[in-house]
Short mmCIF file of C-alpha atoms in Angstrom, two decimals:
data_model
loop_
_atom_site.label_atom_id
_atom_site.label_comp_id
_atom_site.label_asym_id
_atom_site.label_seq_id
_atom_site.Cartn_x
_atom_site.Cartn_y
_atom_site.Cartn_z
CA MET A 1 92.97 -32.60 77.86
CA ALA A 2 90.62 -33.17 80.63
CA ARG A 3 88.65 -30.15 81.70
CA GLN A 4 89.17 -29.02 85.22
CA LEU A 5 87.05 -27.02 87.63
CA PRO A 6 88.41 -23.64 88.94
CA ARG A 7 91.06 -23.80 91.54
CA ALA A 8 89.83 -24.45 95.20
CA SER A 9 91.71 -21.32 96.32
CA SER A 10 90.06 -18.91 93.91
CA VAL A 11 86.54 -20.46 94.95
CA ARG A 12 87.22 -20.13 98.60
CA SER A 13 88.03 -16.50 98.16
CA GLN A 14 84.58 -15.74 96.60
CA ASN A 15 81.52 -14.92 98.53
CA ALA A 16 78.47 -17.06 98.32
CA THR A 17 76.84 -15.48 95.26
CA GLU A 18 80.15 -15.56 93.62
CA ARG A 19 80.74 -19.32 94.31
CA ARG A 20 77.23 -20.19 93.06
CA ASP A 21 77.84 -18.22 89.86
CA THR A 22 81.28 -20.08 89.42
CA VAL A 23 79.60 -23.49 89.78
CA SER A 24 76.86 -22.49 87.44
CA ALA A 25 79.54 -21.16 84.83
CA CYS A 26 81.41 -24.45 85.21
CA ARG A 27 78.11 -26.45 84.58
CA ILE A 28 77.44 -24.41 81.50
CA LEU A 29 80.78 -24.91 80.00
CA ARG A 30 80.77 -28.67 80.60
CA GLY A 31 77.28 -28.93 79.18
CA THR A 32 75.86 -30.17 82.71
CA PRO A 33 72.19 -29.15 83.30
CA LEU A 34 71.81 -26.31 85.96
CA ARG A 35 70.05 -27.04 89.09
CA PRO A 36 66.28 -25.68 88.85
CA CYS A 37 66.11 -22.32 90.61
CA PRO A 38 63.33 -20.01 89.53
CA SER A 39 64.89 -16.98 91.49
CA ARG A 40 67.96 -17.28 89.69
CA ALA A 41 66.71 -18.01 86.00
CA CYS A 42 67.49 -14.46 84.72
CA ARG A 43 70.98 -14.64 86.27
CA HIS A 44 71.72 -17.94 84.55
CA LEU A 45 70.48 -16.69 81.22
CA SER A 46 72.67 -13.57 81.44
CA LEU A 47 75.62 -15.56 82.65
CA ARG A 48 75.13 -18.21 79.69
CA ARG A 49 75.35 -15.30 77.14
CA THR A 50 78.22 -13.69 78.75
CA ILE A 51 80.24 -16.93 78.73
CA ARG A 52 79.22 -17.71 75.02
CA GLU A 53 80.46 -14.21 73.97
CA ARG A 54 83.70 -14.49 75.88
CA ARG A 55 84.75 -17.98 76.01
CA PHE A 56 87.17 -17.88 72.97
CA SER A 57 88.91 -14.54 74.08
CA CYS A 58 90.75 -16.10 77.14
CA SER A 59 94.45 -16.41 77.28
CA PRO A 60 95.84 -19.76 76.02
CA SER A 61 98.22 -20.02 78.71
CA ILE A 62 95.57 -20.85 81.48
CA ASP A 63 92.77 -23.53 81.48
CA ALA A 64 89.89 -22.47 79.25
CA PHE A 65 87.38 -23.75 81.89
CA GLU A 66 88.51 -21.44 84.66
CA ALA A 67 89.51 -18.53 82.21
CA ALA A 68 86.01 -18.44 80.80
CA ALA A 69 84.21 -18.84 84.17
CA THR A 70 86.26 -16.12 85.90
CA SER A 71 86.15 -13.89 82.96
CA ALA A 72 82.42 -14.10 82.70
CA LEU A 73 82.07 -13.25 86.41
CA ARG A 74 84.41 -10.52 86.42
CA PHE A 75 82.84 -9.10 83.24
CA LYS A 76 79.37 -9.18 84.88
CA THR A 77 80.74 -7.48 88.22
CA GLY A 78 82.74 -4.92 86.66
CA GLN A 79 86.06 -6.30 87.82
CA ASN A 80 87.34 -7.48 84.42
CA GLU A 81 90.90 -5.99 84.19
CA ASP A 82 90.81 -6.54 80.34
CA VAL A 83 87.57 -4.53 80.00
CA ASP A 84 89.14 -1.76 82.27
CA PHE A 85 92.16 -1.70 80.19
CA MET A 86 90.27 -1.60 77.05
CA LYS A 87 88.06 1.29 78.45
CA LYS A 88 91.32 3.18 79.14
CA ILE A 89 92.56 2.64 75.47
CA VAL A 90 89.28 3.83 73.95
CA THR A 91 89.34 6.83 76.26
CA ARG A 92 92.70 7.73 75.32
CA ARG A 93 92.11 7.12 71.65
CA VAL A 94 88.76 9.30 71.75
CA PHE A 95 90.52 11.96 73.72
CA GLY A 96 93.57 11.92 71.36
CA ALA A 97 91.26 12.15 68.36
CA ALA A 98 89.36 15.04 69.78
CA LEU A 99 92.62 17.01 70.42
CA ALA A 100 93.76 16.30 66.91
CA VAL A 101 90.49 17.64 65.43
CA LEU A 102 90.92 20.80 67.73
CA ALA A 103 94.51 21.21 66.73
CA SER A 104 93.51 20.85 63.04
CA GLY A 105 90.91 23.54 63.30
CA LEU A 106 93.19 25.89 65.07
CA LEU A 107 95.89 25.38 62.50
CA ALA A 108 93.47 25.32 59.46
CA GLY A 109 92.69 29.18 59.94
CA PRO A 110 96.27 30.43 59.34
CA ALA A 111 97.09 27.82 56.77
CA GLN A 112 94.03 28.64 54.88
CA ALA A 113 94.78 32.45 54.96
CA GLN A 114 98.31 31.71 53.77
CA SER A 115 97.31 29.59 50.91
CA TYR A 116 94.45 31.95 49.80
CA PRO A 117 93.78 32.75 47.01
CA THR A 118 94.42 29.82 44.60
CA ARG A 119 92.02 31.24 41.85
CA PRO A 120 90.58 34.50 40.50
CA ILE A 121 88.41 36.64 42.95
CA ARG A 122 85.16 38.45 41.92
CA PHE A 123 84.16 41.85 43.06
CA ILE A 124 80.35 42.43 42.73
CA VAL A 125 79.52 46.00 42.17
CA PRO A 126 75.86 46.50 42.29
CA PHE A 127 76.03 49.70 40.15
CA PRO A 128 76.78 50.55 36.50
CA ALA A 129 80.42 51.27 35.26
CA GLY A 130 81.50 54.72 35.83
CA GLY A 131 80.02 55.35 39.36
CA VAL A 132 82.14 55.87 42.55
CA ALA A 133 81.95 52.21 43.62
CA ASP A 134 82.83 50.94 40.12
CA VAL A 135 86.05 53.15 39.56
CA THR A 136 87.23 52.54 43.21
CA ALA A 137 86.75 48.77 42.90
CA ARG A 138 88.81 48.67 39.75
CA LEU A 139 91.58 50.69 41.28
CA ILE A 140 91.63 48.59 44.53
CA GLY A 141 91.01 45.46 42.70
CA GLN A 142 94.07 45.88 40.66
CA ARG A 143 96.28 46.52 43.54
CA LEU A 144 94.85 43.80 45.59
CA GLY A 145 95.19 41.35 42.85
CA GLU A 146 98.79 42.15 42.48
CA ALA A 147 99.36 41.72 46.35
CA LEU A 148 97.55 38.32 46.44
CA GLY A 149 98.98 37.13 43.09
CA GLN A 150 95.47 36.54 41.57
CA THR A 151 93.28 38.32 39.02
CA ILE A 152 90.36 40.30 40.48
CA VAL A 153 87.35 40.42 38.20
CA VAL A 154 84.94 43.29 38.62
CA GLU A 155 81.18 42.38 37.84
CA ASN A 156 78.63 45.13 37.64
CA ARG A 157 75.41 43.48 38.65
CA THR A 158 72.88 46.29 38.50
CA GLY A 159 69.14 46.72 39.27
CA ALA A 160 66.68 47.51 41.91
CA SER A 161 68.65 50.39 43.48
CA GLY A 162 71.70 48.06 43.80
CA THR A 163 69.89 45.44 45.69
CA LEU A 164 70.19 42.66 43.08
CA GLY A 165 73.97 42.85 43.26
CA VAL A 166 73.82 42.65 47.12
CA ASP A 167 71.56 39.84 46.81
CA ALA A 168 73.85 37.99 44.61
CA ALA A 169 76.64 38.50 46.92
CA THR A 170 74.86 37.16 50.09
CA LYS A 171 74.18 34.00 48.28
CA ALA A 172 77.67 33.37 46.95
CA ALA A 173 79.83 30.78 48.62
CA PRO A 174 81.43 32.13 51.79
CA ASP A 175 85.05 31.05 50.71
CA GLY A 176 86.60 34.42 49.89
CA TYR A 177 86.38 34.23 46.12
CA THR A 178 83.17 36.48 45.81
CA LEU A 179 83.16 39.76 47.55
CA LEU A 180 80.68 42.82 47.53
CA PHE A 181 82.29 46.06 46.79
CA THR A 182 79.58 48.81 47.28
CA THR A 183 78.51 51.99 48.83
CA GLY A 184 76.49 52.52 52.13
CA ASP A 185 73.36 52.55 50.27
CA PHE A 186 72.18 49.19 51.35
CA ILE A 187 72.31 49.96 55.09
CA THR A 188 68.78 51.24 54.89
CA THR A 189 67.38 48.19 53.02
CA PRO A 190 65.81 46.33 55.98
CA THR A 191 63.56 49.49 56.60
CA LEU A 192 62.94 50.50 53.11
CA MET A 193 62.58 47.10 51.69
CA PRO A 194 61.40 44.72 54.50
CA LYS A 195 60.24 41.91 52.00
CA MET A 196 63.63 41.52 50.66
CA ASN A 197 65.05 37.90 50.91
CA PHE A 198 68.28 38.95 52.48
CA ASP A 199 69.31 40.93 55.47
CA PRO A 200 72.54 42.83 54.85
CA TYR A 201 73.20 42.91 58.61
CA LYS A 202 73.06 39.09 59.05
CA ASP A 203 74.15 37.98 55.53
CA LEU A 204 77.31 40.12 55.12
CA ILE A 205 80.43 40.61 57.00
CA PRO A 206 82.05 44.17 56.86
CA ILE A 207 85.80 43.75 55.93
CA VAL A 208 87.21 47.34 55.35
CA GLN A 209 85.89 50.73 54.62
CA VAL A 210 87.89 51.81 51.56
CA ALA A 211 87.21 55.46 50.78
CA THR A 212 84.68 58.18 51.27
CA ALA A 213 83.04 60.33 48.66
CA PRO A 214 81.42 63.58 49.53
CA LEU A 215 77.96 64.15 47.81
CA LEU A 216 77.68 67.13 45.64
CA LEU A 217 74.63 69.20 44.96
CA GLY A 218 74.90 69.89 41.23
CA ALA A 219 72.67 71.79 38.87
CA HIS A 220 72.20 72.05 34.99
CA ALA A 221 74.90 74.57 34.00
CA GLY A 222 72.41 76.11 31.47
CA GLY A 223 69.40 76.28 33.95
CA THR A 224 68.00 79.01 36.15
CA ILE A 225 69.35 77.58 39.38
CA GLY A 226 73.02 78.93 40.04
CA SER A 227 73.24 78.88 43.87
CA VAL A 228 71.79 77.20 46.86
CA LYS A 229 69.90 80.55 47.52
CA ASP A 230 68.19 80.24 44.05
CA LEU A 231 67.39 76.74 44.82
CA VAL A 232 65.49 77.48 47.96
CA ALA A 233 63.82 80.51 46.54
CA GLN A 234 62.49 78.40 43.51
CA ALA A 235 61.63 75.28 45.78
CA LYS A 236 59.47 77.51 48.14
CA GLY A 237 57.76 78.99 45.13
CA ASN A 238 56.89 75.65 43.61
CA PRO A 239 56.48 72.94 46.37
CA GLY A 240 57.03 69.55 45.17
CA LYS A 241 57.97 70.51 41.71
CA ILE A 242 61.65 70.82 41.59
CA ALA A 243 62.88 67.62 40.42
CA TYR A 244 66.36 66.04 41.48
CA SER A 245 67.93 62.87 40.21
CA SER A 246 69.76 60.06 42.31
CA PRO A 247 71.18 56.61 41.48
CA GLY A 248 67.98 54.96 42.59
CA ASN A 249 65.21 54.71 45.33
CA GLY A 250 66.41 54.44 48.92
CA THR A 251 70.05 55.55 48.08
CA ILE A 252 71.99 57.84 50.33
CA ASN A 253 72.04 60.35 47.35
CA GLN A 254 68.02 60.58 47.67
CA LEU A 255 68.28 60.62 51.49
CA ALA A 256 70.80 63.57 51.38
CA VAL A 257 68.37 65.87 49.22
CA GLU A 258 65.64 64.95 51.61
CA TRP A 259 67.82 65.87 54.61
CA LEU A 260 68.20 69.29 52.83
CA GLY A 261 64.56 69.42 52.39
CA ILE A 262 64.02 68.88 56.27
CA GLU A 263 66.63 71.59 57.16
CA ALA A 264 65.36 74.13 54.70
CA LYS A 265 61.61 73.06 54.95
CA LEU A 266 61.33 72.25 51.33
CA LYS A 267 59.73 69.70 49.33
CA PHE A 268 61.42 68.13 46.07
CA LEU A 269 60.32 65.75 43.55
CA HIS A 270 62.60 62.61 43.26
CA VAL A 271 63.59 61.04 39.97
CA PRO A 272 65.46 57.81 40.40
CA TYR A 273 68.02 56.43 37.77
CA ARG A 274 69.98 53.14 37.54
CA GLY A 275 73.28 54.45 38.88
CA GLY A 276 75.30 57.56 39.71
CA ALA A 277 76.68 58.23 36.19
CA PRO A 278 73.03 58.01 34.51
CA ALA A 279 71.90 60.46 37.37
CA ALA A 280 74.61 62.69 36.69
CA VAL A 281 74.08 62.81 32.92
CA ALA A 282 70.33 63.68 33.53
CA VAL A 283 71.46 66.80 35.26
CA ALA A 284 73.87 67.65 32.46
CA ALA A 285 71.33 67.19 29.93
CA GLY A 286 68.67 69.23 31.61
CA ASP A 287 66.33 66.37 32.27
CA VAL A 288 66.22 67.33 35.75
CA PRO A 289 67.46 70.75 37.27
CA ILE A 290 69.53 69.29 40.25
CA GLY A 291 70.79 66.17 41.64
CA ALA A 292 72.99 64.63 44.50
CA LEU A 293 75.93 63.52 42.71
CA THR A 294 79.40 62.00 43.47
CA PRO A 295 82.54 63.73 42.40
CA SER A 296 83.41 60.88 40.08
CA SER A 297 80.35 61.09 38.19
CA ALA A 298 80.11 64.90 38.16
CA GLN A 299 83.72 65.92 37.65
CA PRO A 300 83.87 65.26 33.89
CA LEU A 301 80.66 67.04 33.36
CA VAL A 302 81.73 69.92 35.43
CA GLU A 303 84.92 70.35 33.46
CA ALA A 304 82.80 70.24 30.29
CA SER A 305 80.79 73.10 31.87
CA LYS A 306 77.62 70.85 31.71
CA VAL A 307 76.94 70.91 35.47
CA LYS A 308 77.56 73.46 38.14
CA VAL A 309 78.42 72.49 41.68
CA LEU A 310 76.01 74.44 44.03
CA ALA A 311 77.56 73.05 47.37
CA LEU A 312 79.23 70.18 49.11
CA MET A 313 76.85 67.99 51.19
CA THR A 314 79.30 67.37 53.86
CA LYS A 315 80.31 69.33 56.85
CA GLN A 316 83.99 68.75 56.30
CA ARG A 317 85.68 69.87 53.01
CA PRO A 318 87.73 67.10 51.24
CA SER A 319 91.18 67.82 50.46
CA PHE A 320 90.62 67.65 46.70
CA ALA A 321 87.62 70.06 46.61
CA PRO A 322 88.18 73.56 45.16
CA PRO A 323 87.57 76.56 47.09
CA ASP A 324 84.63 77.74 45.30
CA TRP A 325 82.60 74.71 46.25
CA PRO A 326 80.98 75.82 49.42
CA THR A 327 79.36 73.38 51.98
CA LEU A 328 75.73 73.42 52.86
CA THR A 329 76.83 73.94 56.50
CA GLU A 330 78.49 77.16 55.36
CA GLN A 331 75.07 78.13 53.71
CA GLY A 332 73.21 77.44 57.04
CA PHE A 333 72.05 73.98 56.52
CA ALA A 334 73.38 71.29 58.89
CA VAL A 335 73.63 68.43 56.18
CA ASP A 336 76.42 66.06 56.37
CA ALA A 337 75.96 63.27 53.78
CA ALA A 338 78.94 61.19 52.43
CA LEU A 339 78.92 58.05 50.35
CA TRP A 340 81.36 55.57 51.65
CA VAL A 341 82.58 52.64 49.44
CA ALA A 342 83.80 49.36 51.25
CA LEU A 343 84.39 45.63 50.82
CA PHE A 344 81.99 42.87 52.35
CA ALA A 345 82.05 39.19 52.39
CA PRO A 346 79.22 36.60 52.62
CA THR A 347 78.61 35.50 56.18
CA GLY A 348 80.39 32.44 56.99
CA THR A 349 83.66 33.58 55.32
CA PRO A 350 86.68 32.25 57.28
CA GLN A 351 88.04 34.96 59.61
CA PRO A 352 91.58 34.52 58.53
CA ILE A 353 90.65 35.17 54.96
CA VAL A 354 88.65 38.29 56.12
CA ASP A 355 91.55 39.54 58.20
CA ARG A 356 94.10 39.08 55.30
CA ILE A 357 91.89 41.18 52.90
CA ASP A 358 91.53 43.79 55.63
CA GLN A 359 95.37 43.93 56.10
CA GLU A 360 96.07 43.99 52.47
CA VAL A 361 93.73 46.79 51.58
CA LEU A 362 94.93 48.87 54.58
CA ARG A 363 98.40 48.59 53.35
CA ILE A 364 97.35 49.51 49.75
CA LEU A 365 95.65 52.61 51.12
CA LYS A 366 98.80 53.84 52.68
CA ASP A 367 100.42 54.01 49.28
CA ASP A 368 100.81 57.86 48.34
CA ALA A 369 100.06 56.93 44.65
CA VAL A 370 96.96 55.15 45.49
CA ARG A 371 95.74 57.96 47.77
CA LYS A 372 96.55 60.58 45.03
CA ARG A 373 94.52 58.47 42.52
CA LEU A 374 91.65 58.14 44.77
CA ASN A 375 91.51 62.02 45.02
CA GLN A 376 91.60 62.27 41.40
CA LEU A 377 88.46 60.03 41.34
CA GLY A 378 86.69 62.15 43.75
CA THR A 379 87.19 60.19 47.06
CA GLU A 380 89.41 60.20 50.00
CA ALA A 381 91.16 57.03 51.42
CA SER A 382 89.34 55.99 54.60
CA GLY A 383 91.30 52.78 55.81
CA ILE A 384 88.81 51.92 58.34
CA SER A 385 89.30 48.35 59.63
CA GLN A 386 86.45 45.87 60.54
CA LYS A 387 85.71 46.68 64.04
CA ALA A 388 85.47 50.54 63.69
CA PHE A 389 83.74 50.29 60.42
CA VAL A 390 80.93 48.21 62.07
CA ASP A 391 80.39 51.18 64.42
CA ARG A 392 80.35 53.51 61.50
CA ILE A 393 77.69 51.57 59.69
CA ARG A 394 75.39 51.66 62.96
CA THR A 395 75.92 55.26 63.39
CA ASP A 396 75.13 56.36 59.85
CA ALA A 397 72.11 53.79 59.66
CA ALA A 398 70.56 55.41 62.74
CA GLY A 399 70.74 58.87 61.22
CA TYR A 400 69.42 57.95 57.88
CA LEU A 401 66.55 55.95 59.47
CA GLU A 402 65.50 59.16 61.17
CA ILE A 403 65.36 60.86 57.79
CA ILE A 404 63.25 58.11 56.32
CA LYS A 405 60.76 58.41 59.31
CA ARG A 406 60.40 62.10 58.96
CA THR A 407 59.98 62.17 55.22
CA GLY A 408 58.14 59.01 54.59
CA VAL A 409 60.60 57.89 51.89
CA LYS A 410 59.50 54.50 50.44
CA VAL A 411 60.80 52.03 47.82
CA ASP A 412 58.45 50.39 45.42
CA ARG A 413 59.48 46.61 45.86
#
């Protein structure tokens, strides 16, 4: 079929530049040499490339000559309807894909929380078995496992005043399958251990405060210290020589005794142990005359008449405390030291999973049987959810940091 030039009507409707480009396009398609024109050399080269790229994409229902020429010109001038149409299609597809991604992200959270968990969960407890964190973790872990339909394994990762376990938790995958069940001891870590390779405020997410254990000032039952009055008298006569035990350097137990020292203007000798249970046993054995103990660690030794409770180190008396346990506040010393236990997750754990654990634990803590068992373990159910718990951490940290500044407490790390 003979090649034809573009229709005259379409050429007449063009301006001078477009008519010259049409003629040039036709010459290119026919193989006819272009008329020499240095000023239009770049335009001819661009036009030639455009025609070569588009000559086989024209509709077969019209003449290939005219289609390629006019299509090339429209493409160069931005008037190509096919290009505009394709732009619209691409834009719509990109926008649709973006909406799909956004929707999938919004729906993934609830779906992920509903399907969680699909395998056993690990509680890292940074203290030895028998301490307040351990016994509470096992009780809550059993009930939470029943609620979630999965086994919860308690792993005691001890050492370095509990920081080894905390460090392991911060490095775990943030998928909800490794959680930290610990006391509030680590809230002073950034101050006492600035060289630690983790920051609990940045690397952990508070989930829920489970329970609170009041600290007890306990004494060796066979010793010479039978009351707070005796302790103050002997400490004043022997500055820096009355030793006390704690679960480790920088723990709340240590800071509680130092708090008493500030209030009573006394100086004590700190002897750290690896956990609350060993610290209580040291008092019972007479290795140290006194110690800041949790009820869970001290109760069996109190019942065995090996440890005597001198005072509660909290302002408020817990519901399970017997009437013969006076508070330090009642003795004239404004000390208020309690050891809370709580659940944390590695930073990055999906919020829907955090919310579900929070809700399940709060529901468990409403069970009368659980609350009674917590009292038997020397704690009281707290049930403080995430937002309020964060405020509690800030308040406690500020108070203990002041004690650290005034006493010069340090941790060898």
